[in-house]
Amino acid sequence: MRTFMLLAAATAVLIQMAETSLVTIPLHKRSSDTSFKNTDLNYDDGLLVGTALVGNPPQQFEILFDTGSGLTWVPSSECKSGNCKNREGYKADQSSTSVNTGQTYKLSYGQGQCIDAKIYKDTVSIGGFTVIDQQFGAATRVSGFDKPSFLGVFGLGDFSSNGDYYLNATGKPNTIGSQEIRRRQTAPGSASYASNAFMTNNGYTSPQFGTYVTSAPTGFGKRWHTKGHFVFGGVDHSVYKGKIAYFPLVDSCDDQSSRFWKIPLTCVKFGDTDIKLHPNSNAAISTGTSFLSAPIKQADKIHDAIDAQYDPSSNVYKIDCDKIDDLPDLIFTFSGYTVKLPSSEWTTRKGDQCNTLIRRSSSDKNWILGGAFSNSFYTIFDLGGERVGLAIPKDQCKAKIYKHGHSLED
């Protein structure tokens, strides 16, 4: 009997050890074993801005990191429009590796921003990743990009399953942004920057990148400094707490336009109020805007509940500043997960003027969740898995993610 009990105890220990090893053996290399890079970005009023080096020798540009569009572009030295004044532009004749493809491209971002560009191939380096013969735009005309901190875009969206992004060789304008409607065109030979970086000899095996923001005191009273971060080549498991919630991208059969990091959106609530959605609604996770954009009826319903007044000149809803702290959470449901976003994340105060960061879009069913949403999380864009992940950064406790009523931070 004693022998049997010893054997049973030993068996139990072995089973426990086996189960433990199965749980702890990672299927993918964790942060200490991967060669991902975590690059600091400038944080500009909800937008993430970083440095691009283009050409040989390299020419430096500050550009917006944008998962809502596919074309990477910088200003051209030929650009003489108002937005290009007092800025250095790309000089193709000063780069030994520059190739003019002969293509031109016109692009509207849907919020009064537009560019005309010539398409080149050249060496492009962003965040320590260098891609040779990368296709990009040199903008000869730029309108609507008025931020002094950047002029240009790092396009991290608008991809197909093989990583190609789509340009229109006919010169017919395309529209992205709030409308998010663009028919797929014939794909040129060069893939998007992110996909190219994984396919070239950089040695990176994980087709994932992500963004998050951190805040730290500057030492001047109660002032705080907010900094953005761009993680490329994997997931940095050291910067979040709890688990990652992953959401599959919309099925390409259900959405004939580019997938633009869109995930199915099944429910929106404002506190206890249901916001009726159009069937098959989705939400694009975009770092290219600081706003949340919603269909007009849905945006109006949210703001009617708090007596906010729409200002058509700025496409924002103004609200009494005294009400901000008492506003309910904005609650989203995606693929079985519930995400709660407190009002502090989607309202803003400038002096004695307050407004929400929710604005109207021209779509009748789709949302765009910009920085007011994505900056609350470590947001992971997984090319290989065709999914978006959200996790709570370690220094952030306002937004919440739940699955079946349980917080992912537990």
Tab-separated table of C-alpha atoms in Angstrom:
chain	number	residue	atom	x	y	z
A	1	MET	CA	0.000	0.000	0.000
A	2	ARG	CA	2.817	2.359	0.940
A	3	THR	CA	4.557	1.555	-2.370
A	4	PHE	CA	1.358	2.326	-4.252
A	5	MET	CA	0.989	5.650	-2.470
A	6	LEU	CA	4.593	6.561	-3.277
A	7	LEU	CA	4.068	5.664	-6.926
A	8	ALA	CA	0.855	7.708	-7.020
A	9	ALA	CA	2.583	10.692	-5.432
A	10	ALA	CA	5.498	10.439	-7.852
A	11	THR	CA	3.111	10.194	-10.779
A	12	ALA	CA	1.230	13.280	-9.577
A	13	VAL	CA	4.505	15.215	-9.318
A	14	LEU	CA	5.521	14.163	-12.840
A	15	ILE	CA	2.126	15.157	-14.207
A	16	GLN	CA	2.345	18.527	-12.454
A	17	MET	CA	5.880	19.043	-13.823
A	18	ALA	CA	4.731	18.134	-17.323
A	19	GLU	CA	1.771	20.467	-17.110
A	20	THR	CA	3.977	23.248	-15.759
A	21	SER	CA	6.522	22.832	-18.552
A	22	LEU	CA	3.754	22.850	-21.152
A	23	VAL	CA	2.446	26.114	-19.760
A	24	THR	CA	5.792	27.807	-19.497
A	25	ILE	CA	7.396	26.791	-22.804
A	26	PRO	CA	6.734	29.718	-25.186
A	27	LEU	CA	5.693	28.914	-28.732
A	28	HIS	CA	7.249	32.194	-29.873
A	29	LYS	CA	10.382	33.849	-28.577
A	30	ARG	CA	9.705	36.298	-25.799
A	31	SER	CA	11.130	39.788	-25.523
A	32	SER	CA	14.491	38.731	-24.093
A	33	ASP	CA	15.102	36.441	-27.075
A	34	THR	CA	13.774	38.511	-29.956
A	35	SER	CA	15.524	41.173	-31.937
A	36	PHE	CA	12.656	43.640	-31.928
A	37	LYS	CA	13.422	47.307	-31.426
A	38	ASN	CA	11.588	49.783	-29.226
A	39	THR	CA	11.982	53.259	-30.722
A	40	ASP	CA	10.978	56.482	-28.981
A	41	LEU	CA	8.543	58.739	-30.829
A	42	ASN	CA	7.439	62.314	-30.294
A	43	TYR	CA	3.892	62.688	-29.011
A	44	ASP	CA	2.038	65.581	-30.638
A	45	ASP	CA	-1.511	66.120	-29.367
A	46	GLY	CA	-2.438	62.454	-29.723
A	47	LEU	CA	-0.298	61.764	-32.814
A	48	LEU	CA	2.924	59.725	-32.971
A	49	VAL	CA	5.811	61.251	-34.923
A	50	GLY	CA	9.197	59.695	-35.706
A	51	THR	CA	12.250	60.035	-37.908
A	52	ALA	CA	12.739	58.557	-41.380
A	53	LEU	CA	16.054	58.444	-43.198
A	54	VAL	CA	15.767	58.321	-46.994
A	55	GLY	CA	18.484	57.949	-49.599
A	56	ASN	CA	22.227	57.477	-49.692
A	57	PRO	CA	23.631	59.510	-48.002
A	58	PRO	CA	20.517	59.659	-45.775
A	59	GLN	CA	18.167	62.646	-45.776
A	60	GLN	CA	16.196	63.084	-42.533
A	61	PHE	CA	12.435	63.717	-42.221
A	62	GLU	CA	9.964	63.822	-39.341
A	63	ILE	CA	6.839	61.896	-40.358
A	64	LEU	CA	3.541	60.704	-38.885
A	65	PHE	CA	3.268	56.992	-38.030
A	66	ASP	CA	-0.086	56.086	-39.601
A	67	THR	CA	-1.779	52.682	-39.592
A	68	GLY	CA	-4.717	54.230	-41.470
A	69	SER	CA	-2.918	54.627	-44.804
A	70	GLY	CA	-0.511	52.640	-46.925
A	71	LEU	CA	1.756	55.078	-48.721
A	72	THR	CA	4.950	56.253	-47.048
A	73	TRP	CA	5.833	59.733	-48.295
A	74	VAL	CA	8.044	62.705	-47.544
A	75	PRO	CA	8.052	66.199	-49.053
A	76	SER	CA	9.944	66.683	-52.297
A	77	SER	CA	12.452	69.460	-52.886
A	78	GLU	CA	10.164	70.361	-55.803
A	79	CYS	CA	7.288	71.158	-53.429
A	80	LYS	CA	6.595	74.893	-53.227
A	81	SER	CA	3.097	74.792	-51.685
A	82	GLY	CA	2.392	76.449	-48.332
A	83	ASN	CA	2.945	73.324	-46.222
A	84	CYS	CA	6.434	72.862	-47.690
A	85	LYS	CA	7.731	76.352	-46.946
A	86	ASN	CA	10.842	76.469	-44.773
A	87	ARG	CA	11.226	72.686	-44.891
A	88	GLU	CA	13.863	70.497	-46.478
A	89	GLY	CA	12.523	68.183	-49.180
A	90	TYR	CA	13.767	64.932	-50.689
A	91	LYS	CA	16.462	65.577	-53.282
A	92	ALA	CA	16.509	62.601	-55.610
A	93	ASP	CA	19.577	63.838	-57.468
A	94	GLN	CA	21.579	63.805	-54.244
A	95	SER	CA	20.931	60.119	-53.492
A	96	SER	CA	23.083	57.548	-55.254
A	97	THR	CA	20.401	54.871	-54.784
A	98	SER	CA	17.356	56.842	-55.984
A	99	VAL	CA	15.198	55.371	-58.758
A	100	ASN	CA	12.290	57.287	-60.307
A	101	THR	CA	9.535	54.769	-61.130
A	102	GLY	CA	7.751	57.212	-63.445
A	103	GLN	CA	4.534	56.848	-61.447
A	104	THR	CA	2.612	59.792	-60.039
A	105	TYR	CA	0.000	59.599	-57.331
A	106	LYS	CA	-2.759	61.825	-55.963
A	107	LEU	CA	-4.145	61.083	-52.531
A	108	SER	CA	-6.832	62.679	-50.355
A	109	TYR	CA	-6.965	61.813	-46.658
A	110	GLY	CA	-10.625	62.753	-46.277
A	111	GLN	CA	-10.152	65.658	-43.820
A	112	GLY	CA	-9.042	68.341	-46.255
A	113	GLN	CA	-5.532	66.893	-46.508
A	114	CYS	CA	-4.148	65.911	-49.885
A	115	ILE	CA	-0.896	65.375	-51.740
A	116	ASP	CA	0.472	64.981	-55.270
A	117	ALA	CA	3.552	62.758	-55.331
A	118	LYS	CA	6.130	61.192	-57.584
A	119	ILE	CA	6.885	57.577	-56.736
A	120	TYR	CA	10.513	56.632	-56.147
A	121	LYS	CA	12.468	53.648	-54.887
A	122	ASP	CA	15.319	54.288	-52.494
A	123	THR	CA	16.880	53.112	-49.248
A	124	VAL	CA	14.550	53.916	-46.335
A	125	SER	CA	15.415	53.492	-42.661
A	126	ILE	CA	12.859	53.888	-39.856
A	127	GLY	CA	13.370	52.891	-36.241
A	128	GLY	CA	16.656	51.197	-37.023
A	129	PHE	CA	15.189	49.042	-39.808
A	130	THR	CA	16.625	49.624	-43.274
A	131	VAL	CA	14.883	48.567	-46.482
A	132	ILE	CA	16.639	48.815	-49.843
A	133	ASP	CA	14.622	49.804	-52.946
A	134	GLN	CA	11.605	50.755	-50.843
A	135	GLN	CA	8.802	52.398	-52.777
A	136	PHE	CA	7.633	55.759	-51.379
A	137	GLY	CA	6.220	59.102	-52.477
A	138	ALA	CA	8.039	62.416	-52.813
A	139	ALA	CA	5.222	64.954	-52.494
A	140	THR	CA	5.347	67.823	-54.987
A	141	ARG	CA	2.207	69.418	-53.528
A	142	VAL	CA	0.941	69.183	-49.955
A	143	SER	CA	-2.221	70.677	-48.488
A	144	GLY	CA	-3.767	70.444	-45.021
A	145	PHE	CA	-0.731	69.176	-43.113
A	146	ASP	CA	-0.222	72.155	-40.817
A	147	LYS	CA	1.555	70.566	-37.853
A	148	PRO	CA	5.038	72.047	-37.453
A	149	SER	CA	6.351	68.799	-35.932
A	150	PHE	CA	6.085	66.687	-39.091
A	151	LEU	CA	5.490	66.663	-42.825
A	152	GLY	CA	5.143	63.195	-44.259
A	153	VAL	CA	3.579	59.844	-43.426
A	154	PHE	CA	4.901	56.408	-42.522
A	155	GLY	CA	2.176	54.246	-44.074
A	156	LEU	CA	1.537	51.128	-41.990
A	157	GLY	CA	-1.882	50.209	-43.351
A	158	ASP	CA	-3.659	49.428	-46.626
A	159	PHE	CA	-2.199	45.975	-47.138
A	160	SER	CA	-3.270	42.730	-48.736
A	161	SER	CA	-2.541	39.225	-47.527
A	162	ASN	CA	0.845	39.173	-49.273
A	163	GLY	CA	1.898	42.588	-47.959
A	164	ASP	CA	1.436	44.557	-51.176
A	165	TYR	CA	-0.118	47.965	-50.988
A	166	TYR	CA	-2.054	49.521	-53.783
A	167	LEU	CA	-1.289	52.562	-55.868
A	168	ASN	CA	-3.312	53.994	-58.694
A	169	ALA	CA	-1.092	54.420	-61.736
A	170	THR	CA	-3.772	56.365	-63.645
A	171	GLY	CA	-3.430	59.443	-61.438
A	172	LYS	CA	-7.113	59.339	-60.455
A	173	PRO	CA	-7.459	60.634	-56.872
A	174	ASN	CA	-8.046	58.098	-54.118
A	175	THR	CA	-9.710	58.891	-50.825
A	176	ILE	CA	-8.931	57.421	-47.423
A	177	GLY	CA	-9.419	58.595	-43.850
A	178	SER	CA	-12.980	59.092	-42.652
A	179	GLN	CA	-14.522	57.503	-45.744
A	180	GLU	CA	-12.105	54.585	-45.787
A	181	ILE	CA	-13.232	53.561	-49.258
A	182	ARG	CA	-10.656	52.680	-51.836
A	183	ARG	CA	-10.928	50.085	-54.567
A	184	ARG	CA	-7.895	47.877	-54.917
A	185	GLN	CA	-5.634	48.769	-57.802
A	186	THR	CA	-2.954	46.744	-59.519
A	187	ALA	CA	-0.207	46.146	-56.987
A	188	PRO	CA	3.265	47.351	-57.908
A	189	GLY	CA	6.237	45.079	-57.346
A	190	SER	CA	7.317	46.612	-54.044
A	191	ALA	CA	5.500	45.625	-50.856
A	192	SER	CA	4.669	47.878	-47.929
A	193	TYR	CA	7.514	49.030	-45.699
A	194	ALA	CA	6.562	46.850	-42.737
A	195	SER	CA	6.322	43.685	-44.829
A	196	ASN	CA	9.523	44.537	-46.702
A	197	ALA	CA	11.426	44.982	-43.445
A	198	PHE	CA	10.543	41.446	-42.414
A	199	MET	CA	11.362	39.980	-45.817
A	200	THR	CA	14.786	41.605	-46.223
A	201	ASN	CA	18.017	40.625	-44.483
A	202	ASN	CA	17.260	42.380	-41.192
A	203	GLY	CA	16.861	39.008	-39.505
A	204	TYR	CA	13.442	39.713	-37.984
A	205	THR	CA	11.056	36.791	-37.905
A	206	SER	CA	7.992	38.222	-36.177
A	207	PRO	CA	5.691	40.220	-38.480
A	208	GLN	CA	4.344	42.352	-35.629
A	209	PHE	CA	4.667	45.996	-34.689
A	210	GLY	CA	2.977	48.093	-32.051
A	211	THR	CA	2.615	51.476	-30.390
A	212	TYR	CA	2.028	52.761	-26.883
A	213	VAL	CA	2.577	55.970	-24.928
A	214	THR	CA	4.070	56.685	-21.533
A	215	SER	CA	3.962	59.755	-19.319
A	216	ALA	CA	6.596	60.916	-16.851
A	217	PRO	CA	7.027	64.046	-14.708
A	218	THR	CA	9.333	66.670	-16.192
A	219	GLY	CA	10.429	68.042	-12.839
A	220	PHE	CA	8.666	71.362	-13.330
A	221	GLY	CA	5.862	71.322	-10.788
A	222	LYS	CA	3.051	69.020	-11.887
A	223	ARG	CA	3.821	69.117	-15.600
A	224	TRP	CA	4.068	65.768	-17.352
A	225	HIS	CA	5.819	64.736	-20.526
A	226	THR	CA	4.144	62.201	-22.806
A	227	LYS	CA	6.286	60.067	-25.085
A	228	GLY	CA	5.336	57.622	-27.805
A	229	HIS	CA	6.950	54.253	-28.499
A	230	PHE	CA	7.122	52.143	-31.658
A	231	VAL	CA	7.910	48.442	-31.232
A	232	PHE	CA	8.944	46.694	-34.445
A	233	GLY	CA	9.795	43.051	-35.045
A	234	GLY	CA	7.804	41.425	-32.226
A	235	VAL	CA	5.914	42.047	-29.006
A	236	ASP	CA	7.579	43.686	-25.998
A	237	HIS	CA	6.135	41.665	-23.132
A	238	SER	CA	7.799	43.892	-20.547
A	239	VAL	CA	5.622	46.966	-21.165
A	240	TYR	CA	2.107	45.662	-20.434
A	241	LYS	CA	0.276	43.980	-17.568
A	242	GLY	CA	-2.076	41.038	-17.736
A	243	LYS	CA	-2.955	39.467	-21.090
A	244	ILE	CA	-3.281	40.626	-24.684
A	245	ALA	CA	-6.735	40.664	-26.265
A	246	TYR	CA	-6.470	39.741	-29.946
A	247	PHE	CA	-9.152	40.628	-32.504
A	248	PRO	CA	-9.210	39.109	-36.007
A	249	LEU	CA	-9.385	41.482	-38.951
A	250	VAL	CA	-12.609	41.765	-40.915
A	251	ASP	CA	-13.086	39.120	-43.564
A	252	SER	CA	-12.034	40.452	-46.956
A	253	CYS	CA	-15.202	38.891	-48.417
A	254	ASP	CA	-17.298	41.142	-46.165
A	255	ASP	CA	-15.316	44.300	-46.892
A	256	GLN	CA	-14.287	44.931	-50.481
A	257	SER	CA	-12.142	47.972	-49.645
A	258	SER	CA	-8.706	47.744	-48.063
A	259	ARG	CA	-8.744	46.112	-44.635
A	260	PHE	CA	-6.838	49.017	-43.001
A	261	TRP	CA	-6.497	47.179	-39.647
A	262	LYS	CA	-10.281	46.926	-39.353
A	263	ILE	CA	-11.839	44.662	-36.730
A	264	PRO	CA	-15.513	43.667	-36.370
A	265	LEU	CA	-17.445	45.977	-34.042
A	266	THR	CA	-20.469	44.275	-32.493
A	267	CYS	CA	-21.686	46.723	-29.841
A	268	VAL	CA	-21.195	50.283	-28.597
A	269	LYS	CA	-22.643	51.616	-25.357
A	270	PHE	CA	-22.420	55.037	-23.800
A	271	GLY	CA	-22.816	54.248	-20.132
A	272	ASP	CA	-26.081	52.298	-20.062
A	273	THR	CA	-27.272	53.651	-23.434
A	274	ASP	CA	-27.088	51.316	-26.435
A	275	ILE	CA	-25.794	52.952	-29.615
A	276	LYS	CA	-27.504	51.080	-32.432
A	277	LEU	CA	-24.996	49.921	-35.022
A	278	HIS	CA	-25.391	49.086	-38.676
A	279	PRO	CA	-25.101	45.327	-39.404
A	280	ASN	CA	-21.520	44.206	-40.122
A	281	SER	CA	-20.029	47.350	-38.632
A	282	ASN	CA	-16.306	47.508	-38.114
A	283	ALA	CA	-13.713	49.768	-36.529
A	284	ALA	CA	-10.376	50.768	-38.056
A	285	ILE	CA	-7.598	51.122	-35.488
A	286	SER	CA	-5.693	54.169	-36.724
A	287	THR	CA	-2.678	56.038	-35.390
A	288	GLY	CA	-3.095	58.652	-38.129
A	289	THR	CA	-5.706	60.674	-36.272
A	290	SER	CA	-6.231	61.630	-32.638
A	291	PHE	CA	-10.041	61.422	-32.996
A	292	LEU	CA	-12.723	58.757	-32.835
A	293	SER	CA	-14.927	58.990	-35.930
A	294	ALA	CA	-18.454	57.603	-35.882
A	295	PRO	CA	-21.416	57.591	-38.296
A	296	ILE	CA	-23.439	60.788	-37.922
A	297	LYS	CA	-26.502	59.246	-36.245
A	298	GLN	CA	-24.369	57.365	-33.738
A	299	ALA	CA	-22.150	60.359	-32.985
A	300	ASP	CA	-25.222	62.564	-32.494
A	301	LYS	CA	-26.884	60.061	-30.160
A	302	ILE	CA	-23.843	59.982	-27.888
A	303	HIS	CA	-23.668	63.765	-27.705
A	304	ASP	CA	-27.416	64.323	-27.350
A	305	ALA	CA	-27.186	62.407	-24.076
A	306	ILE	CA	-24.719	64.974	-22.680
A	307	ASP	CA	-26.134	68.131	-24.315
A	308	ALA	CA	-23.025	68.653	-26.440
A	309	GLN	CA	-23.324	71.065	-29.369
A	310	TYR	CA	-21.956	70.226	-32.799
A	311	ASP	CA	-19.685	72.822	-34.418
A	312	PRO	CA	-19.683	72.203	-38.204
A	313	SER	CA	-16.731	74.512	-38.798
A	314	SER	CA	-14.393	72.257	-36.793
A	315	ASN	CA	-16.346	68.975	-36.928
A	316	VAL	CA	-16.236	68.648	-33.139
A	317	TYR	CA	-18.823	68.570	-30.369
A	318	LYS	CA	-18.445	71.255	-27.709
A	319	ILE	CA	-19.351	70.465	-24.133
A	320	ASP	CA	-19.612	72.232	-20.792
A	321	CYS	CA	-16.256	71.759	-19.055
A	322	ASP	CA	-17.990	71.173	-15.717
A	323	LYS	CA	-19.513	67.945	-17.107
A	324	ILE	CA	-16.336	66.210	-18.274
A	325	ASP	CA	-15.466	64.459	-15.020
A	326	ASP	CA	-18.976	63.012	-14.667
A	327	LEU	CA	-19.359	61.542	-18.163
A	328	PRO	CA	-19.909	57.766	-18.415
A	329	ASP	CA	-17.528	55.342	-20.096
A	330	LEU	CA	-17.638	54.683	-23.813
A	331	ILE	CA	-17.905	50.886	-24.124
A	332	PHE	CA	-16.958	48.846	-27.195
A	333	THR	CA	-17.416	45.128	-27.835
A	334	PHE	CA	-15.145	43.307	-30.291
A	335	SER	CA	-15.018	39.537	-30.797
A	336	GLY	CA	-16.196	38.729	-27.277
A	337	TYR	CA	-14.056	41.350	-25.506
A	338	THR	CA	-15.418	44.477	-23.831
A	339	VAL	CA	-13.276	47.609	-23.844
A	340	LYS	CA	-14.166	50.513	-21.544
A	341	LEU	CA	-12.808	53.945	-22.385
A	342	PRO	CA	-13.241	56.627	-19.689
A	343	SER	CA	-14.195	60.164	-20.656
A	344	SER	CA	-10.744	61.467	-19.713
A	345	GLU	CA	-9.423	59.698	-22.833
A	346	TRP	CA	-11.955	61.076	-25.357
A	347	THR	CA	-12.428	64.652	-24.129
A	348	THR	CA	-10.069	67.601	-24.207
A	349	ARG	CA	-9.807	70.954	-22.481
A	350	LYS	CA	-8.068	74.017	-23.908
A	351	GLY	CA	-8.404	76.963	-21.581
A	352	ASP	CA	-12.103	77.362	-20.819
A	353	GLN	CA	-13.158	75.519	-24.002
A	354	CYS	CA	-13.951	71.801	-23.896
A	355	ASN	CA	-14.955	69.332	-26.568
A	356	THR	CA	-15.047	65.610	-27.150
A	357	LEU	CA	-12.641	63.791	-29.435
A	358	ILE	CA	-15.533	62.089	-31.205
A	359	ARG	CA	-16.459	63.477	-34.597
A	360	ARG	CA	-18.744	62.658	-37.472
A	361	SER	CA	-17.620	60.472	-40.367
A	362	SER	CA	-19.149	60.062	-43.805
A	363	SER	CA	-19.582	56.309	-43.379
A	364	ASP	CA	-23.006	54.968	-42.436
A	365	LYS	CA	-21.660	51.983	-40.489
A	366	ASN	CA	-17.913	52.102	-39.772
A	367	TRP	CA	-15.889	53.730	-37.006
A	368	ILE	CA	-12.294	54.943	-36.904
A	369	LEU	CA	-10.637	54.588	-33.497
A	370	GLY	CA	-7.711	57.003	-33.484
A	371	GLY	CA	-5.304	58.094	-30.775
A	372	ALA	CA	-8.070	58.836	-28.274
A	373	PHE	CA	-8.580	55.050	-28.301
A	374	SER	CA	-5.313	53.430	-29.387
A	375	ASN	CA	-3.048	55.525	-27.145
A	376	SER	CA	-4.789	54.083	-24.091
A	377	PHE	CA	-3.323	50.655	-24.892
A	378	TYR	CA	-0.264	48.839	-26.104
A	379	THR	CA	-1.712	48.330	-29.570
A	380	ILE	CA	-0.227	45.442	-31.556
A	381	PHE	CA	-0.587	45.096	-35.328
A	382	ASP	CA	0.089	41.517	-36.373
A	383	LEU	CA	0.658	41.107	-40.117
A	384	GLY	CA	1.217	37.355	-39.947
A	385	GLY	CA	-1.778	36.620	-37.748
A	386	GLU	CA	-4.009	39.182	-39.512
A	387	ARG	CA	-5.196	40.539	-36.183
A	388	VAL	CA	-4.957	43.500	-33.806
A	389	GLY	CA	-4.027	43.112	-30.147
A	390	LEU	CA	-4.729	45.383	-27.179
A	391	ALA	CA	-3.053	45.259	-23.784
A	392	ILE	CA	-2.949	47.621	-20.799
A	393	PRO	CA	0.416	49.423	-20.448
A	394	LYS	CA	2.008	49.043	-17.029
A	395	ASP	CA	1.743	52.730	-16.148
A	396	GLN	CA	-1.897	53.061	-17.268
A	397	CYS	CA	-4.997	52.061	-15.312
A	398	LYS	CA	-7.847	54.110	-16.780
A	399	ALA	CA	-9.003	52.078	-19.773
A	400	LYS	CA	-10.086	48.481	-19.145
A	401	ILE	CA	-10.395	45.276	-21.161
A	402	TYR	CA	-12.728	42.465	-20.087
A	403	LYS	CA	-13.526	38.969	-21.350
A	404	HIS	CA	-16.593	37.274	-19.915
A	405	GLY	CA	-16.663	39.913	-17.164
A	406	HIS	CA	-13.077	39.339	-16.046
A	407	SER	CA	-10.389	41.984	-16.409
A	408	LEU	CA	-7.373	40.967	-18.514
A	409	GLU	CA	-5.150	42.695	-15.949
A	410	ASP	CA	-5.947	40.005	-13.360
